[in-house]
Short mmCIF file of C-alpha atoms and ligand atoms in Angstrom, two decimals:
data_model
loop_
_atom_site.label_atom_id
_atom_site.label_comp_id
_atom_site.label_asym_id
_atom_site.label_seq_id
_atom_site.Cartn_x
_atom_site.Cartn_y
_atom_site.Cartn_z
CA UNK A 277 3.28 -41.93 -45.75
CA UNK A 278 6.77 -40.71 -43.83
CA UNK A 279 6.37 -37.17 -44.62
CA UNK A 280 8.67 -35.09 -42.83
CA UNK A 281 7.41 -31.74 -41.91
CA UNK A 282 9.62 -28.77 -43.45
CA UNK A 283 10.00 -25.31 -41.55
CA UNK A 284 9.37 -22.70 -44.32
CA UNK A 285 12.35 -20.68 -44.37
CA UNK A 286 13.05 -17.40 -45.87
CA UNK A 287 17.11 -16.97 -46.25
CA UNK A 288 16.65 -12.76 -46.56
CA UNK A 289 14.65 -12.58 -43.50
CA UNK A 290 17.80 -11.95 -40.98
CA UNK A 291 18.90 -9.16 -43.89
CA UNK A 292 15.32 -7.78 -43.50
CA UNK A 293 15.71 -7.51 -40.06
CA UNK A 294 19.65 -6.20 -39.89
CA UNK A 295 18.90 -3.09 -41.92
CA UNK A 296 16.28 -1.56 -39.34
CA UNK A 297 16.85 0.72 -37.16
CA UNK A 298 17.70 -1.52 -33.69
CA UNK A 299 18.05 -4.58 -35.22
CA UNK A 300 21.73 -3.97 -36.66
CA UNK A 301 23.33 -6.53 -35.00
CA UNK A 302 21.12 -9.79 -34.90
CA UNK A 303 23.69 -11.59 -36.64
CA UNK A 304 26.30 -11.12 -34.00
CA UNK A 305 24.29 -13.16 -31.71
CA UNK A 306 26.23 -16.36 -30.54
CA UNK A 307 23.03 -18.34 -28.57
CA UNK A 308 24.66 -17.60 -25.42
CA UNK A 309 21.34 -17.12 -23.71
CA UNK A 310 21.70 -14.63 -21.29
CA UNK A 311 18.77 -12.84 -22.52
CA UNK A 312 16.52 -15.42 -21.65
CA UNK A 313 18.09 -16.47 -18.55
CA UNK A 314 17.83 -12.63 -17.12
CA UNK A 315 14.33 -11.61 -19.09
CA UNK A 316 11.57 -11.16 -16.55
CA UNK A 317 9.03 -12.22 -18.82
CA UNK A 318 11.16 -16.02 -19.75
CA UNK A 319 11.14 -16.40 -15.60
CA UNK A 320 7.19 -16.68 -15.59
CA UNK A 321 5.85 -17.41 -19.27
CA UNK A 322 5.95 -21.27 -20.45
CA UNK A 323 6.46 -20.28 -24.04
CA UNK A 324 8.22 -16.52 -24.54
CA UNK A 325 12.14 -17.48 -24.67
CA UNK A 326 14.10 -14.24 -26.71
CA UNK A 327 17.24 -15.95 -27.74
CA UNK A 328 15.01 -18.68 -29.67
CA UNK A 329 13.33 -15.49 -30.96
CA UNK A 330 16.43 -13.85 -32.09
CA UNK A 331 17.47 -18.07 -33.79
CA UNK A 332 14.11 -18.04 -35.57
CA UNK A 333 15.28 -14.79 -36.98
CA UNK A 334 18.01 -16.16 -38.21
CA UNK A 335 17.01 -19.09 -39.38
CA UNK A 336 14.39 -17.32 -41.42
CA UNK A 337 11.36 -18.54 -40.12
CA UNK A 338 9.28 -15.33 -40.70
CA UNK A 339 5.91 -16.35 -40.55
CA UNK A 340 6.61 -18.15 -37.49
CA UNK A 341 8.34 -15.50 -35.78
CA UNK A 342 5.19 -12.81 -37.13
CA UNK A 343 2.67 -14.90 -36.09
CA UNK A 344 4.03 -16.03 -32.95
CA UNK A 345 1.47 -14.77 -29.83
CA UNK A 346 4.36 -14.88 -27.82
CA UNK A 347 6.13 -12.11 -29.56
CA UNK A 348 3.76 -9.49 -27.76
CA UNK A 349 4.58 -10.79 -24.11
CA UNK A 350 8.30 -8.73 -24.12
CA UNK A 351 8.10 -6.21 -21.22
CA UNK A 352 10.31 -4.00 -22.77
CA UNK A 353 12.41 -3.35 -19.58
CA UNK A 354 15.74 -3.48 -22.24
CA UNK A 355 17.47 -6.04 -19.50
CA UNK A 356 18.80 -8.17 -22.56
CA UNK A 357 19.52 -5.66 -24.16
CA UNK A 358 22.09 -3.71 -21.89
CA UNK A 359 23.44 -7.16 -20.64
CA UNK A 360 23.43 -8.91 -24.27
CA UNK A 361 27.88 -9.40 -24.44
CA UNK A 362 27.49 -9.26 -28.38
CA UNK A 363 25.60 -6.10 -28.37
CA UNK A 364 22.32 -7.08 -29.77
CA UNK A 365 19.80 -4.81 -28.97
CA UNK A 366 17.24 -7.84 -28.38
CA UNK A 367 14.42 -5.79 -26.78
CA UNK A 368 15.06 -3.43 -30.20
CA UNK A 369 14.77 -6.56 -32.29
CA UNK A 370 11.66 -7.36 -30.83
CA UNK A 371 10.28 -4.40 -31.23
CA UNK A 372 11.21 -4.85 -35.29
CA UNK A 373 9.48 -7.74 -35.70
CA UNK A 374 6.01 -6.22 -34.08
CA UNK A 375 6.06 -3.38 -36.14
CA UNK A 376 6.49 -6.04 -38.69
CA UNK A 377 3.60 -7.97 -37.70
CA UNK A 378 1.79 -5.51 -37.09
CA UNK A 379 2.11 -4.21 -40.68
CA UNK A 380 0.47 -7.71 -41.44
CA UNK A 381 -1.99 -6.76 -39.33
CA UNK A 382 -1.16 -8.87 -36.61
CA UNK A 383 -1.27 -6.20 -33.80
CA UNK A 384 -3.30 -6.68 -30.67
CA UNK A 385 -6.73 -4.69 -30.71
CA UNK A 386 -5.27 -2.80 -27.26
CA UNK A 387 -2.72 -0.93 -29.56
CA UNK A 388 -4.99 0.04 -32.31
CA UNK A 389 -7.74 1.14 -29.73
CA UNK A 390 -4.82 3.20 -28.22
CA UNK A 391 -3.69 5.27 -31.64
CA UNK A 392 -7.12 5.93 -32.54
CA UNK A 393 -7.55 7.36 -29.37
CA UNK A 394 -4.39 9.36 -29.73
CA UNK A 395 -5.55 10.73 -33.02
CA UNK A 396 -8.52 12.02 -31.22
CA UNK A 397 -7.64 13.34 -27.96
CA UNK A 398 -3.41 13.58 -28.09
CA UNK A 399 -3.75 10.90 -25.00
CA UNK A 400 -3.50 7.42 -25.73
CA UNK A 401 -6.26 6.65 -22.74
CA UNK A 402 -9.89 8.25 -22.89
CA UNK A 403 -9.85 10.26 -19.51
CA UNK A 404 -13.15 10.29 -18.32
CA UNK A 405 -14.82 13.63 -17.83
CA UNK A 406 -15.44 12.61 -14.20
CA UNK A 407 -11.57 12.82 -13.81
CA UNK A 408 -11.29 16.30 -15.39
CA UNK A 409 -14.12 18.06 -12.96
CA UNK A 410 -11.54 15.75 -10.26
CA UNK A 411 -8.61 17.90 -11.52
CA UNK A 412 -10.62 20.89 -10.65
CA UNK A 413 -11.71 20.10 -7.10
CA UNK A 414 -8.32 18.99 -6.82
CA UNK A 415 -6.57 22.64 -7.47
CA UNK A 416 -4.47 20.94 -10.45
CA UNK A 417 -4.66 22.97 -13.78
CA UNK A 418 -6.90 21.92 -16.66
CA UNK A 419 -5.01 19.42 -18.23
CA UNK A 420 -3.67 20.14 -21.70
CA UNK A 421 -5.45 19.63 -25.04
CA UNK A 422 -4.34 17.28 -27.84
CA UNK A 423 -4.65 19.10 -31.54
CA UNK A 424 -6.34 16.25 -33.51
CA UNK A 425 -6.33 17.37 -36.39
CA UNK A 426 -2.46 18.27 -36.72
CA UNK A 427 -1.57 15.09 -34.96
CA UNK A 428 -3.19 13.46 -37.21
CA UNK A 429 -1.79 15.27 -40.23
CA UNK A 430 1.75 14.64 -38.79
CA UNK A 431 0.90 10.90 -38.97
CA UNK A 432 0.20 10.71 -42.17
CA UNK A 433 1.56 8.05 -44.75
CA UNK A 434 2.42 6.10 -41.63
CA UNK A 435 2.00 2.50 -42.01
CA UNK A 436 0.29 1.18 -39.17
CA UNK A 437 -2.11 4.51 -38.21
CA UNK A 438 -3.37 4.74 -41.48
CA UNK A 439 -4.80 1.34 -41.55
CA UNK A 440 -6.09 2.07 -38.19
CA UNK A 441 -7.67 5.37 -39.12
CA UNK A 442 -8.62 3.66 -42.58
CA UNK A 443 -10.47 0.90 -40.35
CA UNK A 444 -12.08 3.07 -38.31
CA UNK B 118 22.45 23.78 -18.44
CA UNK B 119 20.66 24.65 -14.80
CA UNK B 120 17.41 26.33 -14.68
CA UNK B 121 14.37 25.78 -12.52
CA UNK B 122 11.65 26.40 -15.35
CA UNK B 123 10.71 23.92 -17.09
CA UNK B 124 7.27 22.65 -19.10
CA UNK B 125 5.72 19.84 -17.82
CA UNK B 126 4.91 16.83 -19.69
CA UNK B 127 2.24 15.01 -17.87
CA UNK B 128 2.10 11.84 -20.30
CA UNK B 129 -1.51 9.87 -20.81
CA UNK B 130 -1.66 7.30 -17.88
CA UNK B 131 -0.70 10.00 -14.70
CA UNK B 132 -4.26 12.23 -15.98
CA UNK B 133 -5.57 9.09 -16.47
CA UNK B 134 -5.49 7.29 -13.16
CA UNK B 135 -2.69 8.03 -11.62
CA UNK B 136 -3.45 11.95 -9.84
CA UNK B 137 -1.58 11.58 -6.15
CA UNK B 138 1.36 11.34 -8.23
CA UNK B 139 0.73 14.89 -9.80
CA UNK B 140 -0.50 16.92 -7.17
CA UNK B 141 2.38 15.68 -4.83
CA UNK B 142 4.91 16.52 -7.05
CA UNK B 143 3.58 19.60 -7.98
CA UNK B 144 3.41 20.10 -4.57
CA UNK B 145 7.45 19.28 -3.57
CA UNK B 146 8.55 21.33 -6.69
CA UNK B 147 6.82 24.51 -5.67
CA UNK B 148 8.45 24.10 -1.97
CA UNK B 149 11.27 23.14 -3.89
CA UNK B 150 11.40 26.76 -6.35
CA UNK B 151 10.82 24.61 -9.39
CA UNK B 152 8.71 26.74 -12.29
CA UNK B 153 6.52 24.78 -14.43
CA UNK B 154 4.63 25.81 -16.99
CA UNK B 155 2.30 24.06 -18.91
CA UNK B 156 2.72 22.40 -22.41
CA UNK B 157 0.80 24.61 -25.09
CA UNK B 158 -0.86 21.75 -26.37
CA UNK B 159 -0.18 17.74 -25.82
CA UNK B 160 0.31 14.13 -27.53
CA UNK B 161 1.14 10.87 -25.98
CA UNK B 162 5.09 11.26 -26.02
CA UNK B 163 4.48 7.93 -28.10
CA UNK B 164 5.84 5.02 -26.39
CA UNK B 165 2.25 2.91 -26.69
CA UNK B 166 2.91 2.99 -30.23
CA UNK B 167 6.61 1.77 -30.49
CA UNK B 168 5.98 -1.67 -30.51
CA UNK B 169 3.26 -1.22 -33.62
CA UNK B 170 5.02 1.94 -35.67
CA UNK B 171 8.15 3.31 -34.28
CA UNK B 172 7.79 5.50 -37.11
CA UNK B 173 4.79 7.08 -35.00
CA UNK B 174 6.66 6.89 -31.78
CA UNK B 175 9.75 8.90 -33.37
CA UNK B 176 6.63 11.41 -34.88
CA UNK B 177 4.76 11.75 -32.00
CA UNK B 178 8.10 12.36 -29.47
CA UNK B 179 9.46 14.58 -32.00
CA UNK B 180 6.17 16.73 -32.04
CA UNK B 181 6.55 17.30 -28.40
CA UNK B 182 10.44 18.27 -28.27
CA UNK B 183 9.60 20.79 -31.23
CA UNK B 184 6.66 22.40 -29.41
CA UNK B 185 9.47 22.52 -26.13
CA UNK B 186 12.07 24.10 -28.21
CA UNK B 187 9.51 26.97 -29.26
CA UNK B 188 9.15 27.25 -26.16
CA UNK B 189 12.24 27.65 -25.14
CA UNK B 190 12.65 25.44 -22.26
CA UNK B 191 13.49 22.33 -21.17
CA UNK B 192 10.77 18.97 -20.25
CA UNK B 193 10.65 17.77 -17.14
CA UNK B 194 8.12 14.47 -16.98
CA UNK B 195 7.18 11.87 -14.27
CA UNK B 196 7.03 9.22 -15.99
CA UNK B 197 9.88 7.43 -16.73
CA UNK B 198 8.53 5.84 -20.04
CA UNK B 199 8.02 9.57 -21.56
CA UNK B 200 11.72 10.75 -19.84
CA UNK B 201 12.97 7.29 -21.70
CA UNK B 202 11.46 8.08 -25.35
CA UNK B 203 11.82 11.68 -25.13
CA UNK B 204 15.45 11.80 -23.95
CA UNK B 205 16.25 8.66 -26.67
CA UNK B 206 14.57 10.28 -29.44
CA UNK B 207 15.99 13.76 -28.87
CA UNK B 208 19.77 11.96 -29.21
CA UNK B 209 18.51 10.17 -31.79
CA UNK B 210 17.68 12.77 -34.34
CA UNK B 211 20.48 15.19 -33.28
CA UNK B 212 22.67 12.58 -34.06
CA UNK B 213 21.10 10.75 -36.68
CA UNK B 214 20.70 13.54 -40.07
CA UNK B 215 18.78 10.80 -42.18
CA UNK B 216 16.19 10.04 -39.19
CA UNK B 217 15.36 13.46 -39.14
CA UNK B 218 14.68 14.93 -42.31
CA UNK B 219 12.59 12.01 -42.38
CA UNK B 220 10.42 13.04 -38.88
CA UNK B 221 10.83 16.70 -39.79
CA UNK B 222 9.34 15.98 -43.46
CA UNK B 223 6.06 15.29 -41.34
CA UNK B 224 6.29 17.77 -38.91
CA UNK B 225 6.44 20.63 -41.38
CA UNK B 226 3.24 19.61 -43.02
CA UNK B 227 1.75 21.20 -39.32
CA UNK B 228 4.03 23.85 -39.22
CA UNK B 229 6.40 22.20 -36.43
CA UNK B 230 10.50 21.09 -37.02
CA UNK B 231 13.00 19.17 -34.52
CA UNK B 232 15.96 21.38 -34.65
CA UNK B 233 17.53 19.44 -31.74
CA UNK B 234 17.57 22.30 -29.02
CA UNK B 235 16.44 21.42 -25.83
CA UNK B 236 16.55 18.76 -22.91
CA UNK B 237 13.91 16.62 -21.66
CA UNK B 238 14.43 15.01 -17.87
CA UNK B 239 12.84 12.62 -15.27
CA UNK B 240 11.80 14.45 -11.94
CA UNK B 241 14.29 12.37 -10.35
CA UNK B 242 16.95 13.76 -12.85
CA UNK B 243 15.88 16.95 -12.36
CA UNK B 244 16.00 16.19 -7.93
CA UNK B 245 19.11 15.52 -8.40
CA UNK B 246 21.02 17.15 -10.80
CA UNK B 247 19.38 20.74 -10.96
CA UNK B 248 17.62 20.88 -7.77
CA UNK B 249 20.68 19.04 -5.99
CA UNK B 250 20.78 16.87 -2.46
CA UNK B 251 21.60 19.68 0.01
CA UNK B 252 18.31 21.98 -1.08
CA UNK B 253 16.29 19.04 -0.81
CA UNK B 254 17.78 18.16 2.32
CA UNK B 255 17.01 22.09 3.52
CA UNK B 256 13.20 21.46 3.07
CA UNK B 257 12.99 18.71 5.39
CA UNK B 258 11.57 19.77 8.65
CA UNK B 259 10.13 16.14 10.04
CA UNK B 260 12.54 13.48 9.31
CA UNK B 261 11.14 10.14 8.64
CA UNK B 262 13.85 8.91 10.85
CA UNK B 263 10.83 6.06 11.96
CA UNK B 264 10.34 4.49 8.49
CA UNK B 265 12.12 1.65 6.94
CA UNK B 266 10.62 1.25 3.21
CA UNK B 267 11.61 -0.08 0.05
CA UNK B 268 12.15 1.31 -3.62
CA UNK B 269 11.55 0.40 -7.30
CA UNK B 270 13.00 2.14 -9.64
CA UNK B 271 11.31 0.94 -13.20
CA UNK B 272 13.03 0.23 -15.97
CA UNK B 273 12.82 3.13 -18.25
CA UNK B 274 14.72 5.43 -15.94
CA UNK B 275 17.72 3.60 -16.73
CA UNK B 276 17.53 1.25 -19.15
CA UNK B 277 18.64 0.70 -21.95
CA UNK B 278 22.22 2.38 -20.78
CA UNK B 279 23.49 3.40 -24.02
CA UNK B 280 20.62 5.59 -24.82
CA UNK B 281 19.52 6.88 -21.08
CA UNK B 282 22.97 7.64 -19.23
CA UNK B 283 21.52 8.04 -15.93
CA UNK B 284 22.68 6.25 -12.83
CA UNK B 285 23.62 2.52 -12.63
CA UNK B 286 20.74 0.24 -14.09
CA UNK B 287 22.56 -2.44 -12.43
CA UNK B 288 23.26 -0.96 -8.91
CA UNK B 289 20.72 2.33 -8.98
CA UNK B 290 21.59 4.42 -6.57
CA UNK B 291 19.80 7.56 -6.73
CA UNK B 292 16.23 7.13 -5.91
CA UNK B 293 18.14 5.33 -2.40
CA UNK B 294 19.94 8.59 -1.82
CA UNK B 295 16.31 10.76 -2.50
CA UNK B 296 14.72 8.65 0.47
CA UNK B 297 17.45 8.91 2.82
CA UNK B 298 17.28 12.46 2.39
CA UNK B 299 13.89 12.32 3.71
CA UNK B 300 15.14 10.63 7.28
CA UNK B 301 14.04 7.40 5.59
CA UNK B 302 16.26 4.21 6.05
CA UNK B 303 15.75 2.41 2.59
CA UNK B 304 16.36 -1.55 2.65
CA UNK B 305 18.40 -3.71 0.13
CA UNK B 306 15.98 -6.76 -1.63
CA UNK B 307 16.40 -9.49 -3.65
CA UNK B 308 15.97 -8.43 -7.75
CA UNK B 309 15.95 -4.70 -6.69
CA UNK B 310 16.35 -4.06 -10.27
CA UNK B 311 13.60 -6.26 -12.01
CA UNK B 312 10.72 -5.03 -13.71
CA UNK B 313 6.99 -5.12 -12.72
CA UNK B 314 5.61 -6.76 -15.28
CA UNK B 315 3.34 -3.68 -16.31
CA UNK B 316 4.17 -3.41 -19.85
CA UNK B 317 2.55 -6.97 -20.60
CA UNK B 318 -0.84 -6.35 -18.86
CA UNK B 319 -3.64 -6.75 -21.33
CA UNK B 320 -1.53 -9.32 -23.19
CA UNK B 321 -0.89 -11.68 -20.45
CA UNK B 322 -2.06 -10.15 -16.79
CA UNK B 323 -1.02 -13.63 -15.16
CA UNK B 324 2.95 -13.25 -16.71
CA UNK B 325 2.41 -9.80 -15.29
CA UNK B 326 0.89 -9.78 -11.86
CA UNK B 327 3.34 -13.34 -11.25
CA UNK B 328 6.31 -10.41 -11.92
CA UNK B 329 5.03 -7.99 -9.34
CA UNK B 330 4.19 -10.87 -6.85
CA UNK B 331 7.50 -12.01 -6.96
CA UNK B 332 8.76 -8.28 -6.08
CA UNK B 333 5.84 -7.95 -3.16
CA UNK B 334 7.52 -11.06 -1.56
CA UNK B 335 10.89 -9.77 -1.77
CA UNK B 336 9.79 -6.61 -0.08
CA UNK B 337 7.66 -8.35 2.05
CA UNK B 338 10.84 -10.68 3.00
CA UNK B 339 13.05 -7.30 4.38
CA UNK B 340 9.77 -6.26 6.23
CA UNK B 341 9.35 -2.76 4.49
CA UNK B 342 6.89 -0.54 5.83
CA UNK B 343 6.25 1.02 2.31
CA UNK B 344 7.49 0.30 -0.98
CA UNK B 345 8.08 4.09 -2.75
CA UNK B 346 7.81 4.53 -6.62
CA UNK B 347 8.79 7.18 -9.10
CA UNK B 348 6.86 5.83 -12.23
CA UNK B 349 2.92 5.66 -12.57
CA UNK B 350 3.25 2.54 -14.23
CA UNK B 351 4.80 0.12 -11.69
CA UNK B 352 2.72 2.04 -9.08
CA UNK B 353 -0.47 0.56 -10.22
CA UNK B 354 0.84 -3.06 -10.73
CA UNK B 355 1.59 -2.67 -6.58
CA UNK B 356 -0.80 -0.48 -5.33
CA UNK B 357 -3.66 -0.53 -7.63
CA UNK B 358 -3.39 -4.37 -8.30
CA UNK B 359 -2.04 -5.31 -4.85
CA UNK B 360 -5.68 -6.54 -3.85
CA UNK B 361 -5.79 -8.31 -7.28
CA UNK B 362 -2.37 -10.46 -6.20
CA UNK B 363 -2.84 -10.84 -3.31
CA UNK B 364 -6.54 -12.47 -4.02
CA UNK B 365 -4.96 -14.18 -7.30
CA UNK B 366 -1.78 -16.00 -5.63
CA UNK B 367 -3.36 -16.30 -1.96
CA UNK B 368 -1.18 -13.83 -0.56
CA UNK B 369 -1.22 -11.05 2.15
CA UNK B 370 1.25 -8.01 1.68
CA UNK B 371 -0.63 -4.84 3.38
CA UNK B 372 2.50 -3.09 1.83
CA UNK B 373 1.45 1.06 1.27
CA UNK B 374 2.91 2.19 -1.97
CA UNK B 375 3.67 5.56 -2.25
CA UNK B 376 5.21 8.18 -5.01
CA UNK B 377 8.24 9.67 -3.48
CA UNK B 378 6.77 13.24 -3.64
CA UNK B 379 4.53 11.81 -1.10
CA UNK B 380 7.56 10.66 0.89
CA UNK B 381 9.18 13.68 0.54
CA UNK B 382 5.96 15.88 0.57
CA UNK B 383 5.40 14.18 4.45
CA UNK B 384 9.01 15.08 5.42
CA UNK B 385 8.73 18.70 3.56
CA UNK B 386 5.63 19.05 6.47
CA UNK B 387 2.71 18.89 3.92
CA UNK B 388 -0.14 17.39 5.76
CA UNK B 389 -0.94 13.95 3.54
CA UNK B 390 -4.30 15.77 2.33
CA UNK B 391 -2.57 18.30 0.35
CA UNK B 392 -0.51 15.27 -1.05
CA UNK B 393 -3.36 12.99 -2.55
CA UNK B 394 -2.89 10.44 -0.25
CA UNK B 395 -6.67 9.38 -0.86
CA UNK B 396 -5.96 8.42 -4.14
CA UNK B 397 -3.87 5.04 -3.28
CA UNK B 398 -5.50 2.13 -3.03
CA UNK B 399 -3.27 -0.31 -0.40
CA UNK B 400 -4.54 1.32 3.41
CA UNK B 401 -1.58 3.47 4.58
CA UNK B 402 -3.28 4.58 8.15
CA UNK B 403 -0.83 2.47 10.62
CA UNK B 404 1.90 3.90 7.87
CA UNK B 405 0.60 7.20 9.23
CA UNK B 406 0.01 6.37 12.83
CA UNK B 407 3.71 5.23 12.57
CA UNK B 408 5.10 8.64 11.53
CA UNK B 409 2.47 10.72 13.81
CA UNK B 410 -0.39 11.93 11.32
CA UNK B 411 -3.40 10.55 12.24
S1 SF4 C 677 22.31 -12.38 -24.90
FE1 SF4 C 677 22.84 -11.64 -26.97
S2 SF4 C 677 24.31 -13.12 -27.77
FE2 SF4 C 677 23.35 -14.07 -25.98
S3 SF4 C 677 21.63 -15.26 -26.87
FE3 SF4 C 677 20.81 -13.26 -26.30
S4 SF4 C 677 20.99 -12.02 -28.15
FE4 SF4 C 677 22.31 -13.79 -28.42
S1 SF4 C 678 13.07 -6.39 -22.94
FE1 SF4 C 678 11.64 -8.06 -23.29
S2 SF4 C 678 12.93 -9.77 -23.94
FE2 SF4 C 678 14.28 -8.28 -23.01
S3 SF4 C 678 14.47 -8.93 -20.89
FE3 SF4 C 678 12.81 -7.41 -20.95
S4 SF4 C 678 10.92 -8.61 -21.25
FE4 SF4 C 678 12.68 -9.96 -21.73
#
């Protein structure tokens, strides 16, 4: 049988995208490339190319886009952004479609490991008491504490923390 | 707004692993008549959790500037990630009224609000524009007239542009001006400006050590004796992982990497014990045979 293979599409996508906070101006994109030609990330990876992010966007290939591994390689170091000519904020559009995914539940373990341990201590690492008896011998003050549980109240209703403190 | 007091916000990795880079600049900004005083209480300045909930990033760096306004004073941090989501949220819900009746909605369940009413700044920021060249310049009593070294500035002191406002992200110029202060001639390389890859360790370390390689050979190309660092972040991709690359990729480099409070902290006088020089990884003894402390 010829069966062609048809990219699910989903026309509102873009729209989704547009009305949060960094990714106003996807649709000004014009596929010059310069964001991939000057990301860090493109230079080394086989597979992580941001202007074919921002066209999938477009297009409205949401799952795709969501479930794409590559989405979680971006560096952040806003490069495309600040040299973007049509003012897309691609590293902020990036950044949209994690928080996205990851309200799919498509977040790498390393980011839920880190806001539980946020919730717990205020730091997003678990210092080892070995380096707090350090900070002592070193003469540097004892380091501050985090207030659990108001952190945690202050994060409540938050998408993404309360499925990681509801997982827990 | 000038001041010398300010609360410092330490941020999760510098406790973490990173401790030369706080005891030598606690260290410079004592010689330098710099006040800090410590935050009451602390959470992550939220960053780590951008790319999952920026809803929890704006919460958790909105927490902070609320606790510095009842304070009263401005942040100073050393990393450049905290300076860079501090400084954008703060501008973010001044500016933005919807944004932060939103934030403040959960804030007041703990008894906190952002009213939008103080500063938060990078140590670098804070070298030059409140401590200012000439004082610096005052301090140093053993010129590193004998060093040649490199810099990296990181990305999230100056990118992105719009929100930061500090220096030239593409043509930096002020950590270069902080070196030569010390006596230190600092040397142009290829991709000054690129990042070190640090932000995609744990999803990809190869992507990310290949980025910092690819810096270590530039600086290895101009024959820097040291490649000096303001952010706790890109020092462990080339100090703590410069072993790592140079196994990984069949390299040698040898290159010391030091925080510039250490490069300062030698030209201020301060003997390199008193500036955690233990703490780095990459051997710097020839770098201190070169400059006389053995
Ligand atoms: S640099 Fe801007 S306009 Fe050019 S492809 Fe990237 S997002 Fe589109
Ligand atoms: S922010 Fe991400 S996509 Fe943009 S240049 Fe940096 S690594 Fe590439």
């Amino acid at each position: 049988m010829n069966e062609r293979e048809t990219v699910k599409s989903d026309p509102q996508f873009k729209y989704e995208v547009s009305k949060m906070h960094g990714g106003e101006n996807l649709l000004r994109c014009f596929q010059c490339g310069t964001c991939t030609s000057d990301c860090p990330i493109a230079k080394f990876s086989e597979t992580y190319r941001p202007r074919q992010i921002i066209r999938m966007v477009q297009f409205g290939m949401k799952d795709d886009v969501l479930k794409s591994d590559t989405l979680w390689l971006c560096a952040s170091c806003f490069t495309c952004t600040d040299r973007c000519p049509q003012d897309v904020e691609v590293a902020s559009v990036i950044r949209v479609l994690r928080n996205l995914a990851a309200q799919q539940g498509l977040a790498p373990q390393m980011f839920k490991d880190q806001c539980a341990s946020i919730m717990e201590s205020g730091y997003a690492y678990r210092i080892p008491e070995s380096r707090l008896k350090k900070r002592e011998s070193t003469g540097l003050p004892p380091l501050p504490k985090g207030n659990a549980e108001s952190i945690c109240k202050s994060l409540k209703g938050v998408d993404f923390v309360d499925h990681v403190q509801g997982g827990k | 707004m000038t001041t010398n007091k300010y609360l410092i916000f330490l941020g999760c990795a510098i406790p973490y692993r990173v401790a030369a880079f706080e005891i030598s600049a606690r260290k410079i900004l004592a010689k330098l008549g710099v006040d800090l005083v410590e935050m009451p209480e602390f959470n992550c300045c939220g960053l780590p959790l951008d790319p999952v909930s920026h809803e929890a990033m704006l919460i958790l760096a909105a927490r902070n500037l609320a606790l510095a306004e009842q304070k009263g004073l401005p942040i100073i941090t050393l990393c450049p990630g905290c300076a860079g989501t501090l400084k954008k949220v703060n501008r973010l819900l001044k500016e933005d009224k919807a944004s932060r009746e939103e934030v403040n909605k959960h804030l007041r369940e703990v008894g906190l609000e952002f009213k939008g009413t103080t500063d938060a700044k990078h140590l670098m920021q804070v070298l030059i524009e409140d401590v200012g060249l000439e004082k610096i310049k005052d301090t140093v009593v053993k010129p590193l007239t004998m060093l040649k070294v490199a810099e990296h500035n990181g990305c999230h002191i100056l990118r992105p542009k719009e929100y930061i406002g500090f220096d030239d992200p593409e043509d930096p110029k002020t950590l270069k001006t902080l070196i030569e202060a010390t006596g230190a001639k600092c040397l142009d390389y290829l991709d000054e400006t690129e990042c070190c890859g640090a932000p995609s360790v744990g999803i990809s370390d190869k992507v990310a050590l290949q980025l910092a390689r690819d810096k270590l050979n530039n600086i290895k190309m101009v024959s820097a004796q040291a490649l000096i660092t303001i952010c706790p972040f890109c020092h462990i991709m080339y100090d703590t992982n410069e072993l790592r690359i140079e196994k990984m990729f069949n390299e040698t480099y040898g290159i010391p990497v030091l925080h510039y409070p250490q490069l300062l902290g030698l030209a201020m006088g301060i003997k390199p014990e008193e500036l955690g020089f233990s703490e780095l990884k990459v051997n710097v003894s020839d770098l201190m045979k070169q400059i006389g402390e053995v």
